[in-house]
Amino acid sequence: MKRFEGKTAVVTGAGGGVGRAAAVMLANEGARLVITDYAAENLNVTYGMIKDLTEAEQVVADISLEEGSQKFIDAAVARFGTIDVFMHIAAVYHHGAVFTNYTARELDQVLNINCRGAFLTLRNALRVMAPAKKGVVVICASQSGLFGDAYISLYSASKHFQVGLAKSIAKEYASQGIRVSCVCPACINTPMIEKELSTMDPKVICGPMQRPASPEEIADVMAYLASDSASYTNGAIVNVNGGDRI
C-alpha cells in the first residue's frame, strides 16, 4: 500500500522547487491533493504533473491575506472532507543586502509571506485538523532559522519565527492527535537561490558535500515526517543540510 493512500494533503508553495517536488511525491504515494501558489502559471505546470496521478485541485492564492489563506483550506474540505497532511513550503527570499540597506518594503514582503502567511495557513489548517483529532503538519523552514547568516537577516529572522512556531504548536496540539515537525535545509537547487548559485562556487557555499540539495531530497524528508513511519515524531527540527553546521 502506498504511504498516503486515502489521505488528503495540502501543499503551499507548490508552483516550483520543494513545493512542486513534494506535490509530485505525495501524488505518486497515493495522496489526494490541493496545491496552492500565488503564481498561477507555475502552479498550473505542477498541476499538469499530478492531475493524472491522483485526485487533485489547484488554488491560486496569496497566503498573506485572510481570504487567500482560507481559500485552499476550504477547497480541500469541500472536495475531500478533511486535511490529513499539511505541508507549508511557500516563502520569499532576499539575499545580498547589508542590514542597513534593507527597506521597510522588503521587510514587509518577507514578514507578510514568511511570517504572517505561515501563521494564517497553519492556523486555518489546524482549525480543520483539531476537531478531527488527527493530522500532520510539516514546515519547510531553513538552516538560517537556526543560525544567524550575514546578508540575509530578514529571511533568517522570518525562518526563526517558523521554527519557533513549529515547536510551540507541536506541544500545543500533540494531545489532539496532531504532529508538527520542521525541516531546515541549507542550499537547495531551486529558482529561489539560482542567482546565488550562479555567482558563487557551490563547493564554498554548500557545505562539506559541496553541492546543493535537489528539491526532491528535501521533499523526501518532509514526506517521511508526514508518514505513519514517523508516528512518534513530534516537534522535530530536522537539519537537511548535507552536514553543514554540525
PDB file of C-alpha atoms in Angstrom:
ATOM      1  CA  MET A   1       0.000   0.000   0.000  1.00  0.00           C
ATOM      2  CA  LYS A   2       1.232   3.499  -0.809  1.00  0.00           C
ATOM      3  CA  ARG A   3       2.194   5.646   2.186  1.00  0.00           C
ATOM      4  CA  PHE A   4      -0.501   8.277   1.666  1.00  0.00           C
ATOM      5  CA  GLU A   5      -3.249   6.166   0.154  1.00  0.00           C
ATOM      6  CA  GLY A   6      -6.645   7.539   1.199  1.00  0.00           C
ATOM      7  CA  LYS A   7      -5.166  10.709   2.734  1.00  0.00           C
ATOM      8  CA  THR A   8      -5.694  14.328   1.772  1.00  0.00           C
ATOM      9  CA  ALA A   9      -2.671  16.611   1.593  1.00  0.00           C
ATOM     10  CA  VAL A  10      -2.396  20.367   1.117  1.00  0.00           C
ATOM     11  CA  VAL A  11       0.873  21.856  -0.163  1.00  0.00           C
ATOM     12  CA  THR A  12       1.671  25.573  -0.208  1.00  0.00           C
ATOM     13  CA  GLY A  13       4.362  26.995  -2.473  1.00  0.00           C
ATOM     14  CA  ALA A  14       3.610  24.215  -4.963  1.00  0.00           C
ATOM     15  CA  GLY A  15       4.476  26.299  -8.019  1.00  0.00           C
ATOM     16  CA  GLY A  16       8.099  25.175  -8.038  1.00  0.00           C
ATOM     17  CA  GLY A  17      11.113  23.991  -6.090  1.00  0.00           C
ATOM     18  CA  VAL A  18      10.493  21.925  -2.973  1.00  0.00           C
ATOM     19  CA  GLY A  19       6.738  22.557  -3.135  1.00  0.00           C
ATOM     20  CA  ARG A  20       6.468  21.074  -6.612  1.00  0.00           C
ATOM     21  CA  ALA A  21       8.687  18.132  -5.653  1.00  0.00           C
ATOM     22  CA  ALA A  22       6.543  17.475  -2.571  1.00  0.00           C
ATOM     23  CA  ALA A  23       3.320  17.607  -4.568  1.00  0.00           C
ATOM     24  CA  VAL A  24       4.604  15.116  -7.146  1.00  0.00           C
ATOM     25  CA  MET A  25       5.970  12.823  -4.437  1.00  0.00           C
ATOM     26  CA  LEU A  26       2.704  12.836  -2.486  1.00  0.00           C
ATOM     27  CA  ALA A  27       0.709  12.210  -5.648  1.00  0.00           C
ATOM     28  CA  ASN A  28       2.866   9.219  -6.506  1.00  0.00           C
ATOM     29  CA  GLU A  29       2.376   7.954  -2.961  1.00  0.00           C
ATOM     30  CA  GLY A  30      -1.417   7.993  -3.269  1.00  0.00           C
ATOM     31  CA  ALA A  31      -2.439  11.265  -1.591  1.00  0.00           C
ATOM     32  CA  ARG A  32      -5.370  13.346  -2.793  1.00  0.00           C
ATOM     33  CA  LEU A  33      -4.012  16.841  -3.249  1.00  0.00           C
ATOM     34  CA  VAL A  34      -4.856  20.505  -3.027  1.00  0.00           C
ATOM     35  CA  ILE A  35      -1.916  22.593  -4.183  1.00  0.00           C
ATOM     36  CA  THR A  36      -1.567  26.345  -3.930  1.00  0.00           C
ATOM     37  CA  ASP A  37       0.748  29.140  -5.020  1.00  0.00           C
ATOM     38  CA  TYR A  38       0.380  32.814  -5.909  1.00  0.00           C
ATOM     39  CA  ALA A  39       1.956  32.283  -9.346  1.00  0.00           C
ATOM     40  CA  ALA A  40      -0.851  30.835 -11.476  1.00  0.00           C
ATOM     41  CA  GLU A  41       1.295  29.788 -14.443  1.00  0.00           C
ATOM     42  CA  ASN A  42       3.833  27.956 -12.289  1.00  0.00           C
ATOM     43  CA  LEU A  43       1.083  26.284 -10.273  1.00  0.00           C
ATOM     44  CA  ASN A  44      -0.601  25.083 -13.440  1.00  0.00           C
ATOM     45  CA  VAL A  45       2.620  23.378 -14.508  1.00  0.00           C
ATOM     46  CA  THR A  46       2.686  21.452 -11.236  1.00  0.00           C
ATOM     47  CA  TYR A  47      -0.993  20.587 -11.615  1.00  0.00           C
ATOM     48  CA  GLY A  48      -0.255  19.168 -15.052  1.00  0.00           C
ATOM     49  CA  MET A  49       2.366  16.906 -13.483  1.00  0.00           C
ATOM     50  CA  ILE A  50      -0.015  15.412 -10.888  1.00  0.00           C
ATOM     51  CA  LYS A  51      -3.528  15.506 -12.350  1.00  0.00           C
ATOM     52  CA  ASP A  52      -3.225  12.075 -13.955  1.00  0.00           C
ATOM     53  CA  LEU A  53      -1.646  10.544 -10.856  1.00  0.00           C
ATOM     54  CA  THR A  54      -4.336  11.334  -8.291  1.00  0.00           C
ATOM     55  CA  GLU A  55      -7.384  13.441  -7.480  1.00  0.00           C
ATOM     56  CA  ALA A  56      -6.093  16.979  -7.342  1.00  0.00           C
ATOM     57  CA  GLU A  57      -7.157  20.603  -7.264  1.00  0.00           C
ATOM     58  CA  GLN A  58      -5.154  23.787  -7.714  1.00  0.00           C
ATOM     59  CA  VAL A  59      -5.962  27.064  -5.980  1.00  0.00           C
ATOM     60  CA  VAL A  60      -4.179  30.317  -6.797  1.00  0.00           C
ATOM     61  CA  ALA A  61      -3.908  32.295  -3.574  1.00  0.00           C
ATOM     62  CA  ASP A  62      -1.953  34.914  -1.673  1.00  0.00           C
ATOM     63  CA  ILE A  63      -1.239  33.289   1.694  1.00  0.00           C
ATOM     64  CA  SER A  64      -0.543  36.636   3.347  1.00  0.00           C
ATOM     65  CA  LEU A  65      -4.228  37.569   3.103  1.00  0.00           C
ATOM     66  CA  GLU A  66      -7.000  36.246   5.327  1.00  0.00           C
ATOM     67  CA  GLU A  67      -9.144  35.354   2.328  1.00  0.00           C
ATOM     68  CA  GLY A  68      -6.288  33.844   0.360  1.00  0.00           C
ATOM     69  CA  SER A  69      -5.054  31.712   3.234  1.00  0.00           C
ATOM     70  CA  GLN A  70      -8.537  30.303   3.756  1.00  0.00           C
ATOM     71  CA  LYS A  71      -9.403  29.662   0.116  1.00  0.00           C
ATOM     72  CA  PHE A  72      -7.402  26.466  -0.397  1.00  0.00           C
ATOM     73  CA  ILE A  73      -8.318  25.121   3.042  1.00  0.00           C
ATOM     74  CA  ASP A  74     -11.981  25.483   2.114  1.00  0.00           C
ATOM     75  CA  ALA A  75     -11.309  23.819  -1.232  1.00  0.00           C
ATOM     76  CA  ALA A  76      -9.734  20.786   0.479  1.00  0.00           C
ATOM     77  CA  VAL A  77     -12.612  20.396   2.926  1.00  0.00           C
ATOM     78  CA  ALA A  78     -15.272  20.923   0.245  1.00  0.00           C
ATOM     79  CA  ARG A  79     -13.806  18.327  -2.104  1.00  0.00           C
ATOM     80  CA  PHE A  80     -12.239  15.778   0.231  1.00  0.00           C
ATOM     81  CA  GLY A  81     -13.853  16.435   3.610  1.00  0.00           C
ATOM     82  CA  THR A  82     -10.673  16.689   5.660  1.00  0.00           C
ATOM     83  CA  ILE A  83      -6.967  17.527   5.738  1.00  0.00           C
ATOM     84  CA  ASP A  84      -4.588  14.779   6.860  1.00  0.00           C
ATOM     85  CA  VAL A  85      -1.273  16.314   5.820  1.00  0.00           C
ATOM     86  CA  PHE A  86      -0.377  19.982   5.591  1.00  0.00           C
ATOM     87  CA  MET A  87       2.986  20.945   4.099  1.00  0.00           C
ATOM     88  CA  HIS A  88       3.877  24.604   4.384  1.00  0.00           C
ATOM     89  CA  ILE A  89       6.635  25.472   1.926  1.00  0.00           C
ATOM     90  CA  ALA A  90       5.738  28.907   0.479  1.00  0.00           C
ATOM     91  CA  ALA A  91       8.402  31.543   1.141  1.00  0.00           C
ATOM     92  CA  VAL A  92      10.244  34.558  -0.237  1.00  0.00           C
ATOM     93  CA  TYR A  93      13.978  35.178  -0.050  1.00  0.00           C
ATOM     94  CA  HIS A  94      16.126  38.312  -0.132  1.00  0.00           C
ATOM     95  CA  HIS A  95      19.877  37.894  -0.499  1.00  0.00           C
ATOM     96  CA  GLY A  96      22.849  40.149  -0.636  1.00  0.00           C
ATOM     97  CA  ALA A  97      21.784  43.164   1.395  1.00  0.00           C
ATOM     98  CA  VAL A  98      23.714  44.703   4.224  1.00  0.00           C
ATOM     99  CA  PHE A  99      21.228  45.088   7.064  1.00  0.00           C
ATOM    100  CA  THR A 100      21.222  48.898   6.960  1.00  0.00           C
ATOM    101  CA  ASN A 101      20.409  48.823   3.229  1.00  0.00           C
ATOM    102  CA  TYR A 102      17.156  46.902   3.638  1.00  0.00           C
ATOM    103  CA  THR A 103      13.976  48.870   3.074  1.00  0.00           C
ATOM    104  CA  ALA A 104      10.756  48.776   5.058  1.00  0.00           C
ATOM    105  CA  ARG A 105       9.063  47.486   1.903  1.00  0.00           C
ATOM    106  CA  GLU A 106      11.404  44.487   1.805  1.00  0.00           C
ATOM    107  CA  LEU A 107      10.737  43.867   5.490  1.00  0.00           C
ATOM    108  CA  ASP A 108       7.005  43.919   4.863  1.00  0.00           C
ATOM    109  CA  GLN A 109       7.301  41.475   1.972  1.00  0.00           C
ATOM    110  CA  VAL A 110       9.313  38.962   4.000  1.00  0.00           C
ATOM    111  CA  LEU A 111       7.107  39.259   7.078  1.00  0.00           C
ATOM    112  CA  ASN A 112       3.888  39.082   5.072  1.00  0.00           C
ATOM    113  CA  ILE A 113       4.773  35.829   3.322  1.00  0.00           C
ATOM    114  CA  ASN A 114       7.157  34.035   5.666  1.00  0.00           C
ATOM    115  CA  CYS A 115       5.595  35.017   8.998  1.00  0.00           C
ATOM    116  CA  ARG A 116       2.036  36.226   8.505  1.00  0.00           C
ATOM    117  CA  GLY A 117       1.483  33.668   5.729  1.00  0.00           C
ATOM    118  CA  ALA A 118       2.791  30.831   7.899  1.00  0.00           C
ATOM    119  CA  PHE A 119       0.619  31.933  10.808  1.00  0.00           C
ATOM    120  CA  LEU A 120      -2.571  32.222   8.751  1.00  0.00           C
ATOM    121  CA  THR A 121      -2.194  28.987   6.817  1.00  0.00           C
ATOM    122  CA  LEU A 122      -1.189  26.895   9.821  1.00  0.00           C
ATOM    123  CA  ARG A 123      -3.947  28.375  11.948  1.00  0.00           C
ATOM    124  CA  ASN A 124      -6.553  27.642   9.290  1.00  0.00           C
ATOM    125  CA  ALA A 125      -5.299  24.100   8.708  1.00  0.00           C
ATOM    126  CA  LEU A 126      -5.283  23.342  12.436  1.00  0.00           C
ATOM    127  CA  ARG A 127      -8.867  24.576  12.724  1.00  0.00           C
ATOM    128  CA  VAL A 128      -9.759  21.665  10.437  1.00  0.00           C
ATOM    129  CA  MET A 129      -7.419  19.096  11.978  1.00  0.00           C
ATOM    130  CA  ALA A 130      -8.140  19.756  15.651  1.00  0.00           C
ATOM    131  CA  PRO A 131     -11.853  18.773  15.629  1.00  0.00           C
ATOM    132  CA  ALA A 132     -10.914  15.608  13.704  1.00  0.00           C
ATOM    133  CA  LYS A 133      -8.165  14.888  16.279  1.00  0.00           C
ATOM    134  CA  LYS A 134      -5.702  13.846  13.593  1.00  0.00           C
ATOM    135  CA  GLY A 135      -3.261  15.336  11.161  1.00  0.00           C
ATOM    136  CA  VAL A 136       0.365  16.107  10.419  1.00  0.00           C
ATOM    137  CA  VAL A 137       1.961  19.474   9.740  1.00  0.00           C
ATOM    138  CA  VAL A 138       5.415  19.729   8.185  1.00  0.00           C
ATOM    139  CA  ILE A 139       7.007  23.147   7.723  1.00  0.00           C
ATOM    140  CA  CYS A 140       9.912  23.849   5.383  1.00  0.00           C
ATOM    141  CA  ALA A 141      11.946  26.437   7.270  1.00  0.00           C
ATOM    142  CA  SER A 142      15.694  26.829   6.783  1.00  0.00           C
ATOM    143  CA  GLN A 143      19.074  26.309   8.357  1.00  0.00           C
ATOM    144  CA  SER A 144      19.001  30.098   8.593  1.00  0.00           C
ATOM    145  CA  GLY A 145      16.169  29.665  11.097  1.00  0.00           C
ATOM    146  CA  LEU A 146      18.616  28.028  13.489  1.00  0.00           C
ATOM    147  CA  PHE A 147      21.732  30.132  12.946  1.00  0.00           C
ATOM    148  CA  GLY A 148      22.481  33.715  12.031  1.00  0.00           C
ATOM    149  CA  ASP A 149      23.525  34.348   8.433  1.00  0.00           C
ATOM    150  CA  ALA A 150      25.049  37.569   7.175  1.00  0.00           C
ATOM    151  CA  TYR A 151      23.300  39.449   4.354  1.00  0.00           C
ATOM    152  CA  ILE A 152      20.001  37.584   4.685  1.00  0.00           C
ATOM    153  CA  SER A 153      18.975  38.939   8.066  1.00  0.00           C
ATOM    154  CA  LEU A 154      15.290  39.447   7.225  1.00  0.00           C
ATOM    155  CA  TYR A 155      14.966  35.965   5.770  1.00  0.00           C
ATOM    156  CA  SER A 156      16.849  34.446   8.692  1.00  0.00           C
ATOM    157  CA  ALA A 157      14.634  36.202  11.233  1.00  0.00           C
ATOM    158  CA  SER A 158      11.489  35.027   9.441  1.00  0.00           C
ATOM    159  CA  LYS A 159      12.708  31.430   9.438  1.00  0.00           C
ATOM    160  CA  HIS A 160      13.461  31.633  13.170  1.00  0.00           C
ATOM    161  CA  PHE A 161       9.794  32.562  13.511  1.00  0.00           C
ATOM    162  CA  GLN A 162       8.738  29.432  11.629  1.00  0.00           C
ATOM    163  CA  VAL A 163      10.954  27.170  13.727  1.00  0.00           C
ATOM    164  CA  GLY A 164       9.588  28.669  16.938  1.00  0.00           C
ATOM    165  CA  LEU A 165       6.049  28.310  15.656  1.00  0.00           C
ATOM    166  CA  ALA A 166       6.630  24.631  14.862  1.00  0.00           C
ATOM    167  CA  LYS A 167       7.979  23.908  18.336  1.00  0.00           C
ATOM    168  CA  SER A 168       5.126  25.699  20.071  1.00  0.00           C
ATOM    169  CA  ILE A 169       2.224  24.223  18.132  1.00  0.00           C
ATOM    170  CA  ALA A 170       3.823  20.766  18.326  1.00  0.00           C
ATOM    171  CA  LYS A 171       3.427  20.925  22.103  1.00  0.00           C
ATOM    172  CA  GLU A 172       0.026  22.566  21.991  1.00  0.00           C
ATOM    173  CA  TYR A 173      -1.651  20.120  19.607  1.00  0.00           C
ATOM    174  CA  ALA A 174       0.036  16.778  20.374  1.00  0.00           C
ATOM    175  CA  SER A 175      -2.713  15.796  22.807  1.00  0.00           C
ATOM    176  CA  GLN A 176      -5.216  16.325  19.998  1.00  0.00           C
ATOM    177  CA  GLY A 177      -3.591  13.745  17.756  1.00  0.00           C
ATOM    178  CA  ILE A 178      -1.681  16.237  15.623  1.00  0.00           C
ATOM    179  CA  ARG A 179       2.048  16.042  14.945  1.00  0.00           C
ATOM    180  CA  VAL A 180       4.129  19.042  13.841  1.00  0.00           C
ATOM    181  CA  SER A 181       7.696  18.944  12.549  1.00  0.00           C
ATOM    182  CA  CYS A 182      10.015  21.217  10.627  1.00  0.00           C
ATOM    183  CA  VAL A 183      12.817  20.676   8.139  1.00  0.00           C
ATOM    184  CA  CYS A 184      15.707  23.115   7.948  1.00  0.00           C
ATOM    185  CA  PRO A 185      17.503  22.819   4.619  1.00  0.00           C
ATOM    186  CA  ALA A 186      20.658  24.634   3.654  1.00  0.00           C
ATOM    187  CA  CYS A 187      21.497  25.177  -0.010  1.00  0.00           C
ATOM    188  CA  ILE A 188      18.814  23.865  -2.415  1.00  0.00           C
ATOM    189  CA  ASN A 189      18.940  23.969  -6.196  1.00  0.00           C
ATOM    190  CA  THR A 190      15.738  25.975  -6.706  1.00  0.00           C
ATOM    191  CA  PRO A 191      14.822  29.178  -8.553  1.00  0.00           C
ATOM    192  CA  MET A 192      14.711  30.999  -5.211  1.00  0.00           C
ATOM    193  CA  ILE A 193      18.508  30.928  -4.893  1.00  0.00           C
ATOM    194  CA  GLU A 194      19.546  30.473  -8.523  1.00  0.00           C
ATOM    195  CA  LYS A 195      21.250  33.895  -8.577  1.00  0.00           C
ATOM    196  CA  GLU A 196      23.349  32.929  -5.578  1.00  0.00           C
ATOM    197  CA  LEU A 197      24.298  29.604  -7.141  1.00  0.00           C
ATOM    198  CA  SER A 198      25.218  31.277 -10.431  1.00  0.00           C
ATOM    199  CA  THR A 199      27.612  33.752  -8.834  1.00  0.00           C
ATOM    200  CA  MET A 200      29.241  31.660  -6.087  1.00  0.00           C
ATOM    201  CA  ASP A 201      31.054  28.341  -6.063  1.00  0.00           C
ATOM    202  CA  PRO A 202      28.765  25.593  -4.668  1.00  0.00           C
ATOM    203  CA  LYS A 203      31.859  23.967  -3.172  1.00  0.00           C
ATOM    204  CA  VAL A 204      32.191  27.056  -0.994  1.00  0.00           C
ATOM    205  CA  ILE A 205      28.572  27.806  -0.056  1.00  0.00           C
ATOM    206  CA  CYS A 206      27.036  24.323   0.128  1.00  0.00           C
ATOM    207  CA  GLY A 207      28.997  22.719   2.945  1.00  0.00           C
ATOM    208  CA  PRO A 208      31.010  19.503   3.043  1.00  0.00           C
ATOM    209  CA  MET A 209      29.012  17.718   0.337  1.00  0.00           C
ATOM    210  CA  GLN A 210      29.964  20.599  -1.973  1.00  0.00           C
ATOM    211  CA  ARG A 211      26.680  20.649  -3.874  1.00  0.00           C
ATOM    212  CA  PRO A 212      23.158  21.940  -3.340  1.00  0.00           C
ATOM    213  CA  ALA A 213      20.375  19.569  -2.402  1.00  0.00           C
ATOM    214  CA  SER A 214      17.792  18.744  -5.019  1.00  0.00           C
ATOM    215  CA  PRO A 215      14.204  19.752  -4.205  1.00  0.00           C
ATOM    216  CA  GLU A 216      13.335  16.039  -4.159  1.00  0.00           C
ATOM    217  CA  GLU A 217      15.883  15.367  -1.411  1.00  0.00           C
ATOM    218  CA  ILE A 218      14.128  17.875   0.853  1.00  0.00           C
ATOM    219  CA  ALA A 219      10.643  16.732  -0.128  1.00  0.00           C
ATOM    220  CA  ASP A 220      11.581  13.137   0.673  1.00  0.00           C
ATOM    221  CA  VAL A 221      12.400  14.035   4.282  1.00  0.00           C
ATOM    222  CA  MET A 222       9.169  16.006   4.565  1.00  0.00           C
ATOM    223  CA  ALA A 223       7.212  13.036   3.227  1.00  0.00           C
ATOM    224  CA  TYR A 224       8.806  10.744   5.803  1.00  0.00           C
ATOM    225  CA  LEU A 225       7.873  13.127   8.636  1.00  0.00           C
ATOM    226  CA  ALA A 226       4.305  13.281   7.324  1.00  0.00           C
ATOM    227  CA  SER A 227       4.005   9.498   7.023  1.00  0.00           C
ATOM    228  CA  ASP A 228       2.888   6.916   9.562  1.00  0.00           C
ATOM    229  CA  SER A 229       6.506   5.744   9.727  1.00  0.00           C
ATOM    230  CA  ALA A 230       7.178   8.867  11.814  1.00  0.00           C
ATOM    231  CA  SER A 231       4.148   8.345  14.071  1.00  0.00           C
ATOM    232  CA  TYR A 232       6.095   9.190  17.262  1.00  0.00           C
ATOM    233  CA  THR A 233       7.985  12.104  15.745  1.00  0.00           C
ATOM    234  CA  ASN A 234       6.611  15.412  17.001  1.00  0.00           C
ATOM    235  CA  GLY A 235       8.339  18.771  17.410  1.00  0.00           C
ATOM    236  CA  ALA A 236      11.333  17.552  15.423  1.00  0.00           C
ATOM    237  CA  ILE A 237      13.545  20.196  13.855  1.00  0.00           C
ATOM    238  CA  VAL A 238      15.438  18.286  11.184  1.00  0.00           C
ATOM    239  CA  ASN A 239      18.583  19.660   9.616  1.00  0.00           C
ATOM    240  CA  VAL A 240      18.741  18.599   5.963  1.00  0.00           C
ATOM    241  CA  ASN A 241      21.956  20.401   5.212  1.00  0.00           C
ATOM    242  CA  GLY A 242      24.481  17.934   3.846  1.00  0.00           C
ATOM    243  CA  GLY A 243      26.500  18.058   7.045  1.00  0.00           C
ATOM    244  CA  ASP A 244      26.911  21.821   7.176  1.00  0.00           C
ATOM    245  CA  ARG A 245      26.965  23.283  10.702  1.00  0.00           C
ATOM    246  CA  ILE A 246      27.049  20.090  12.719  1.00  0.00           C
TER     247      ILE A 246
END
